[in-house]
Tab-separated table of C-alpha atoms in Angstrom:
chain	number	residue	atom	x	y	z
A	24	MET	CA	5.420	5.381	23.825
A	25	THR	CA	8.721	7.206	25.142
A	26	GLU	CA	10.408	10.372	24.082
A	27	HIS	CA	13.282	8.167	22.620
A	28	ASP	CA	10.995	5.807	20.863
A	29	GLN	CA	9.008	8.708	19.199
A	30	ARG	CA	12.143	10.131	17.574
A	31	ASP	CA	13.069	6.667	16.190
A	32	ASP	CA	9.877	6.802	14.040
A	33	ILE	CA	10.758	8.643	10.729
A	34	GLY	CA	8.074	10.454	8.828
A	35	ILE	CA	7.067	13.570	6.966
A	36	GLY	CA	8.113	17.217	8.437
A	37	ALA	CA	6.643	19.332	5.862
A	38	ILE	CA	5.128	19.408	2.113
A	39	HIS	CA	5.104	22.557	-0.196
A	40	CYS	CA	3.449	22.066	-3.336
A	41	LEU	CA	3.720	24.603	-6.244
A	42	LEU	CA	0.937	24.888	-8.558
A	43	PRO	CA	0.573	27.309	-11.623
A	44	GLU	CA	-2.206	29.973	-11.325
A	45	ASP	CA	-2.964	29.645	-15.141
A	46	ARG	CA	-4.622	26.550	-16.329
A	47	THR	CA	-5.736	25.532	-19.961
A	48	ALA	CA	-8.650	23.667	-20.893
A	49	VAL	CA	-7.847	20.234	-22.345
A	50	ALA	CA	-10.347	20.997	-25.176
A	51	ASP	CA	-8.108	24.268	-26.141
A	52	LEU	CA	-4.846	22.433	-26.061
A	53	PRO	CA	-3.189	23.356	-29.325
A	54	GLU	CA	-2.211	19.720	-30.187
A	55	LEU	CA	-5.729	18.443	-29.897
A	56	GLY	CA	-6.500	19.550	-33.530
A	57	LEU	CA	-3.541	17.355	-34.840
A	58	LEU	CA	-4.703	14.120	-33.100
A	59	GLY	CA	-6.540	11.558	-34.623
A	60	HIS	CA	-10.168	10.785	-33.519
A	61	GLU	CA	-9.137	7.909	-30.855
A	62	GLU	CA	-6.328	10.054	-29.598
A	63	LYS	CA	-8.627	12.942	-29.127
A	64	ALA	CA	-11.384	11.189	-27.772
A	65	PHE	CA	-9.165	9.735	-25.172
A	66	ALA	CA	-7.714	12.962	-24.091
A	67	LEU	CA	-11.522	14.316	-23.878
A	68	GLY	CA	-12.726	11.465	-21.917
A	69	SER	CA	-10.027	11.154	-19.440
A	70	GLY	CA	-11.450	12.846	-16.731
A	71	ILE	CA	-9.257	16.026	-17.060
A	72	GLU	CA	-10.763	19.041	-17.563
A	73	THR	CA	-7.684	21.531	-17.161
A	74	VAL	CA	-4.107	21.363	-16.671
A	75	GLY	CA	-1.975	23.867	-14.990
A	76	VAL	CA	0.882	25.577	-17.223
A	77	HIS	CA	4.091	27.074	-16.116
A	78	GLU	CA	5.090	28.924	-19.312
A	79	ASP	CA	8.905	28.783	-20.043
A	80	ARG	CA	10.014	27.349	-16.865
A	81	ALA	CA	12.683	24.690	-16.578
A	82	THR	CA	12.112	21.777	-14.213
A	83	ALA	CA	15.180	22.420	-12.106
A	84	GLY	CA	14.093	25.913	-11.310
A	85	LEU	CA	10.695	24.992	-10.226
A	86	ALA	CA	11.868	22.378	-8.050
A	87	ALA	CA	14.235	24.798	-6.281
A	88	GLU	CA	11.374	27.024	-6.034
A	89	ALA	CA	9.409	24.361	-4.185
A	90	VAL	CA	12.268	23.721	-1.775
A	91	ARG	CA	12.577	27.408	-0.814
A	92	GLY	CA	8.782	27.325	-0.393
A	93	LEU	CA	9.553	24.851	2.658
A	94	GLY	CA	10.912	27.982	4.535
A	95	LEU	CA	13.695	25.578	6.217
A	96	ALA	CA	15.219	27.797	8.976
A	97	PRO	CA	18.759	29.186	8.435
A	98	GLY	CA	21.180	26.639	9.975
A	99	ALA	CA	18.754	23.607	9.700
A	100	ALA	CA	20.033	22.265	6.504
A	101	PRO	CA	19.000	18.340	5.755
A	102	ASP	CA	21.522	15.793	5.505
A	103	LEU	CA	20.118	14.627	1.982
A	104	LEU	CA	18.707	16.066	-1.044
A	105	LEU	CA	16.938	13.849	-3.365
A	106	LEU	CA	15.835	14.794	-6.729
A	107	VAL	CA	13.004	12.692	-8.019
A	108	SER	CA	13.972	13.172	-11.909
A	109	PRO	CA	11.839	15.049	-14.471
A	110	ARG	CA	10.544	13.414	-17.716
A	111	SER	CA	13.791	14.992	-19.515
A	112	PRO	CA	16.704	16.473	-17.784
A	113	ASP	CA	17.402	20.318	-18.373
A	114	VAL	CA	20.951	19.551	-19.311
A	115	LEU	CA	22.994	16.646	-20.462
A	116	LEU	CA	26.246	15.852	-18.475
A	117	GLY	CA	25.471	18.422	-16.011
A	118	SER	CA	23.490	17.979	-12.704
A	119	ASP	CA	19.981	19.233	-12.499
A	120	VAL	CA	20.014	17.985	-8.629
A	121	GLY	CA	23.218	20.355	-8.195
A	122	GLN	CA	21.209	23.333	-9.715
A	123	VAL	CA	18.232	22.491	-7.289
A	124	GLN	CA	21.101	22.406	-4.626
A	125	LEU	CA	22.529	25.685	-5.280
A	126	GLU	CA	19.375	27.473	-6.141
A	127	SER	CA	17.688	26.269	-2.902
A	128	GLY	CA	20.583	26.959	-0.636
A	129	LEU	CA	21.049	23.623	0.574
A	130	THR	CA	24.918	23.738	0.375
A	131	GLY	CA	25.382	21.231	3.189
A	132	ALA	CA	23.296	18.340	1.902
A	133	PHE	CA	24.474	15.372	-0.126
A	134	SER	CA	22.505	15.644	-3.335
A	135	PHE	CA	21.537	12.847	-5.661
A	136	THR	CA	18.718	12.056	-8.259
A	137	VAL	CA	16.067	8.941	-8.107
A	138	ASP	CA	15.799	8.107	-11.924
A	139	GLY	CA	14.127	5.627	-14.029
A	140	LEU	CA	11.271	5.100	-12.179
A	141	GLY	CA	8.731	7.401	-13.476
A	142	CYS	CA	5.720	8.449	-11.213
A	143	THR	CA	6.847	5.799	-8.838
A	144	GLY	CA	10.050	7.797	-8.195
A	145	SER	CA	8.339	9.846	-5.477
A	146	SER	CA	7.401	6.663	-3.446
A	147	ALA	CA	10.816	5.053	-4.001
A	148	ALA	CA	12.456	8.539	-2.550
A	149	TRP	CA	10.460	8.718	0.355
A	150	ALA	CA	11.386	4.842	1.363
A	151	LEU	CA	14.876	5.627	0.395
A	152	ALA	CA	15.362	8.619	2.418
A	153	ARG	CA	13.536	6.792	5.529
A	154	ASP	CA	16.302	4.053	5.106
A	155	LEU	CA	19.167	6.262	4.703
A	156	ILE	CA	18.205	8.136	8.002
A	157	ALA	CA	17.403	5.091	9.927
A	158	ALA	CA	20.904	3.471	8.727
A	159	ASP	CA	23.045	6.473	10.280
A	160	PRO	CA	22.237	7.927	13.808
A	161	ARG	CA	23.980	11.108	12.473
A	162	ARG	CA	21.308	11.963	10.112
A	163	ASP	CA	18.043	13.476	10.834
A	164	SER	CA	16.287	14.961	7.695
A	165	ALA	CA	15.980	14.613	3.906
A	166	VAL	CA	14.443	16.789	1.442
A	167	ILE	CA	12.810	15.601	-1.698
A	168	ALA	CA	11.830	17.375	-4.641
A	169	HIS	CA	10.263	16.951	-8.176
A	170	ALA	CA	8.944	19.241	-11.013
A	171	SER	CA	6.495	18.017	-13.566
A	172	ARG	CA	6.606	19.535	-17.241
A	173	PRO	CA	5.680	17.903	-20.376
A	174	THR	CA	8.806	16.071	-22.363
A	175	GLY	CA	8.189	18.360	-25.452
A	176	ALA	CA	5.383	20.630	-26.468
A	177	ASP	CA	2.658	18.368	-26.348
A	178	ARG	CA	0.558	17.365	-23.241
A	179	VAL	CA	-1.424	14.719	-24.488
A	180	ARG	CA	0.407	11.379	-23.576
A	181	TYR	CA	-1.774	8.540	-25.356
A	182	PRO	CA	-2.732	6.061	-24.190
A	183	VAL	CA	-1.717	7.132	-20.653
A	184	THR	CA	-2.911	10.702	-19.490
A	185	VAL	CA	-2.435	14.477	-20.219
A	186	ILE	CA	0.467	16.244	-18.599
A	187	GLY	CA	-0.055	19.238	-15.977
A	188	ASP	CA	2.893	21.425	-14.545
A	189	GLY	CA	3.637	21.652	-11.106
A	190	ALA	CA	6.332	21.171	-8.584
A	191	TYR	CA	6.533	19.769	-4.801
A	192	ALA	CA	9.454	19.459	-2.030
A	193	MET	CA	8.816	17.573	1.399
A	194	THR	CA	10.877	16.715	4.241
A	195	VAL	CA	11.525	13.231	5.805
A	196	VAL	CA	12.558	13.582	9.283
A	197	ARG	CA	13.109	11.971	12.685
A	198	GLY	CA	10.020	12.375	14.818
A	199	GLY	CA	7.708	13.359	11.772
A	200	ARG	CA	4.274	12.662	11.351
A	201	PRO	CA	2.625	10.812	9.431
A	202	VAL	CA	5.210	7.860	10.206
A	203	LEU	CA	6.155	5.717	7.318
A	204	LYS	CA	4.829	2.445	8.830
A	205	ALA	CA	5.538	-0.105	5.880
A	206	HIS	CA	6.561	0.170	2.209
A	207	ARG	CA	7.131	-2.409	-0.458
A	208	MET	CA	7.849	-1.692	-4.116
A	209	GLU	CA	8.862	-3.774	-7.282
A	210	SER	CA	9.873	-3.280	-10.911
A	211	ASP	CA	9.989	-5.085	-14.043
A	212	GLY	CA	12.761	-4.198	-16.778
A	213	SER	CA	10.853	-5.922	-19.558
A	214	PHE	CA	8.812	-2.665	-20.143
A	215	HIS	CA	11.741	-0.325	-20.186
A	216	ASP	CA	11.134	0.580	-23.887
A	217	LEU	CA	7.380	0.695	-24.122
A	218	PHE	CA	7.636	4.433	-24.136
A	219	ARG	CA	10.303	6.376	-25.789
A	220	VAL	CA	11.206	9.874	-27.301
A	221	ASP	CA	14.076	10.048	-29.947
A	222	TYR	CA	15.376	13.136	-28.613
A	223	LYS	CA	18.551	13.098	-30.699
A	224	SER	CA	17.114	13.502	-33.874
A	225	ALA	CA	14.911	16.530	-33.645
A	226	PRO	CA	14.851	19.927	-31.586
A	227	TRP	CA	12.847	19.834	-28.496
A	228	TYR	CA	9.515	21.327	-29.896
A	229	GLU	CA	9.259	18.434	-32.211
A	230	TRP	CA	9.791	15.861	-29.585
A	231	ARG	CA	7.052	13.289	-29.667
A	232	GLU	CA	6.540	10.517	-27.113
A	233	GLU	CA	5.956	7.079	-28.787
A	234	CYS	CA	4.395	4.301	-27.341
A	235	ARG	CA	5.566	0.881	-29.121
A	236	SER	CA	2.272	-0.643	-28.360
A	237	ALA	CA	-0.817	0.668	-26.983
A	238	ASP	CA	-2.386	-2.925	-26.435
A	239	ARG	CA	0.449	-3.731	-24.449
A	240	TYR	CA	0.084	-0.656	-22.193
A	241	ARG	CA	-3.884	-1.518	-21.866
A	242	PHE	CA	-3.496	-5.287	-21.336
A	243	GLU	CA	-0.114	-6.753	-20.619
A	244	LEU	CA	1.006	-4.081	-18.364
A	245	ALA	CA	-2.379	-3.669	-16.573
A	246	LEU	CA	-2.382	-7.239	-15.995
A	247	HIS	CA	0.866	-6.878	-14.077
A	248	SER	CA	-0.197	-3.899	-12.301
A	249	ARG	CA	-3.532	-5.700	-11.142
A	250	GLN	CA	-1.292	-8.444	-9.665
A	251	ARG	CA	1.489	-6.511	-8.215
A	252	LEU	CA	-0.242	-3.933	-6.577
A	253	SER	CA	-2.980	-6.417	-5.192
A	254	ARG	CA	-0.110	-8.489	-3.703
A	255	LEU	CA	2.203	-5.324	-2.634
A	256	VAL	CA	-0.937	-3.806	-0.510
A	257	ASP	CA	-1.417	-7.273	1.125
A	258	GLU	CA	2.130	-7.554	2.186
A	259	VAL	CA	2.238	-3.740	3.375
A	260	LEU	CA	-0.707	-4.237	5.423
A	261	ALA	CA	0.693	-7.544	6.928
A	262	ASP	CA	3.889	-5.934	7.573
A	263	ALA	CA	2.086	-3.403	9.747
A	264	GLY	CA	-0.520	-5.731	11.109
A	265	VAL	CA	-3.314	-3.799	9.616
A	266	ALA	CA	-6.378	-5.048	7.929
A	267	LYS	CA	-8.002	-3.312	5.088
A	268	GLY	CA	-11.060	-1.986	7.270
A	269	ASP	CA	-8.408	-0.008	9.272
A	270	ILE	CA	-7.497	2.117	6.298
A	271	ALA	CA	-8.990	5.559	6.601
A	272	ALA	CA	-8.264	6.664	3.325
A	273	THR	CA	-6.501	5.242	0.072
A	274	LEU	CA	-4.559	7.702	-2.321
A	275	MET	CA	-2.856	6.871	-5.857
A	276	GLN	CA	-1.522	8.775	-8.802
A	277	ASN	CA	-3.768	10.742	-10.955
A	278	VAL	CA	-3.791	9.410	-14.393
A	279	THR	CA	-7.445	9.031	-15.438
A	280	ALA	CA	-10.706	8.729	-14.052
A	281	GLY	CA	-10.951	5.281	-15.412
A	282	ALA	CA	-7.948	4.130	-13.598
A	283	PHE	CA	-9.394	5.077	-10.192
A	284	ASP	CA	-12.483	2.741	-11.082
A	285	PHE	CA	-10.223	0.082	-12.319
A	286	TYR	CA	-8.373	0.029	-8.696
A	287	GLU	CA	-11.179	0.504	-6.656
A	288	SER	CA	-12.876	-2.491	-8.141
A	289	LEU	CA	-9.608	-4.451	-7.860
A	290	LEU	CA	-8.732	-3.783	-4.344
A	291	GLY	CA	-12.038	-3.251	-2.579
A	292	LEU	CA	-10.769	0.212	-1.363
A	293	PRO	CA	-12.427	3.487	-1.974
A	294	ILE	CA	-10.143	5.909	-3.808
A	295	HIS	CA	-10.316	9.097	-1.987
A	296	GLN	CA	-12.150	11.828	-3.786
A	297	VAL	CA	-9.232	14.526	-3.446
A	298	CYS	CA	-7.427	12.333	-6.159
A	299	ARG	CA	-10.343	13.079	-8.587
A	300	ARG	CA	-10.522	16.518	-7.712
A	301	HIS	CA	-6.754	16.947	-8.681
A	302	LEU	CA	-7.106	14.896	-11.699
A	303	ALA	CA	-9.773	17.230	-13.092
A	304	ALA	CA	-8.386	20.346	-12.156
A	305	TYR	CA	-4.361	19.887	-12.932
A	306	GLY	CA	-4.034	16.698	-15.047
A	307	HIS	CA	-1.290	14.185	-14.364
A	308	LEU	CA	1.587	15.454	-12.493
A	309	GLY	CA	4.063	12.719	-12.623
A	310	ALA	CA	5.555	11.722	-9.338
A	311	MET	CA	4.049	14.819	-7.700
A	312	ASP	CA	0.538	13.413	-7.714
A	313	VAL	CA	0.768	11.208	-4.602
A	314	VAL	CA	2.561	14.080	-2.729
A	315	LEU	CA	-0.061	16.629	-3.560
A	316	ASN	CA	-2.912	14.324	-3.019
A	317	LEU	CA	-1.432	13.304	0.451
A	318	GLN	CA	-0.670	16.949	1.553
A	319	ARG	CA	-4.345	17.993	0.730
A	320	LEU	CA	-5.778	15.199	2.487
A	321	LEU	CA	-3.778	16.076	5.466
A	322	ASP	CA	-4.844	19.641	5.268
A	323	GLU	CA	-8.411	19.007	4.820
A	324	GLY	CA	-8.452	17.202	8.150
A	325	GLY	CA	-10.970	14.559	9.345
A	326	LEU	CA	-8.002	12.220	10.250
A	327	ARG	CA	-7.181	11.431	13.735
A	328	ARG	CA	-3.694	10.436	15.277
A	329	GLY	CA	-3.179	6.692	14.660
A	330	ASP	CA	-5.286	6.607	11.345
A	331	HIS	CA	-3.868	4.650	8.485
A	332	VAL	CA	-3.343	6.087	4.850
A	333	LEU	CA	-2.315	3.712	2.001
A	334	VAL	CA	-0.722	5.283	-0.911
A	335	LEU	CA	-0.441	3.185	-3.989
A	336	ASN	CA	1.819	4.512	-7.076
A	337	ASN	CA	2.983	2.885	-10.345
A	338	SER	CA	4.424	3.815	-13.582
A	339	PRO	CA	4.671	2.621	-17.186
A	340	VAL	CA	8.371	1.977	-17.114
A	341	ALA	CA	7.279	-0.399	-15.175
A	342	ALA	CA	7.474	0.127	-11.199
A	343	TRP	CA	4.808	-0.316	-8.330
A	344	ALA	CA	4.814	0.825	-5.003
A	345	ALA	CA	2.540	0.681	-1.737
A	346	THR	CA	3.228	2.915	1.269
A	347	LEU	CA	1.369	2.906	4.496
A	348	TRP	CA	1.482	5.865	6.418
A	349	GLU	CA	0.246	6.474	10.138
A	350	ILE	CA	-1.293	9.940	11.141
């Protein structure tokens, strides 16, 4: 491959993950005693042992701190800043991404938010960053950031997961590795109101997430996820000319231990153990999960140049994505 061809590849430049030092056992969460039997059993049986806690931190500030942790060289400002939206914005009418831009010093970047996709937002953001860079030869890099905090005071999100805190920032650049080789994503608006928080009628500490139908989440949405992700994986591999046997590792978001078992059986691909470790230690970090899992997989080594890593992502809104990276 020529030097020019390598520059035309677009991939990851750097990743920085910010995780709290303080962790709380799920069994010690304050809301656990207020839950019904089924909800409590779900939380304790989710495969999550502890969750990280950033006390009294706003999401925009956490995201900006993660961006600063990238250690971008002065004068090497990215062309774009994409904020993957948090579960709830810090302010209404203002701009969380504007705050992240200011506090991280990325004054020259055009900033905007990728919203409405839940956990799948990170997968959409790196695909969008890749496309925007490829579309304009004057663009060389983009920063993506996100911070995970619960919507209100409660961390148990029945019947989905238990929420932990964290933040990440990553760069997508020309000539970066791993290279984004193929990507597919879909969404279905019919599930837009499956989960909701009535934030206008109560202060934030009384916000409670409502699931309109646990059965619809467990069965109807699960059926859609099974069909869509299975097809998206087949399409992504076909786009790249790669077979399932060529995949060195498969990653996904960390929701419950049962979800890993479900997708392993569905796809015939083992979900890498780094996902289970992070689920147990940190809980569900929203759109951060797949980025943290990918960073740790790369840091731990064992992969060779040319290996392929498959990253799956989905969310209850509902959106699905499959991305193939080449090391």
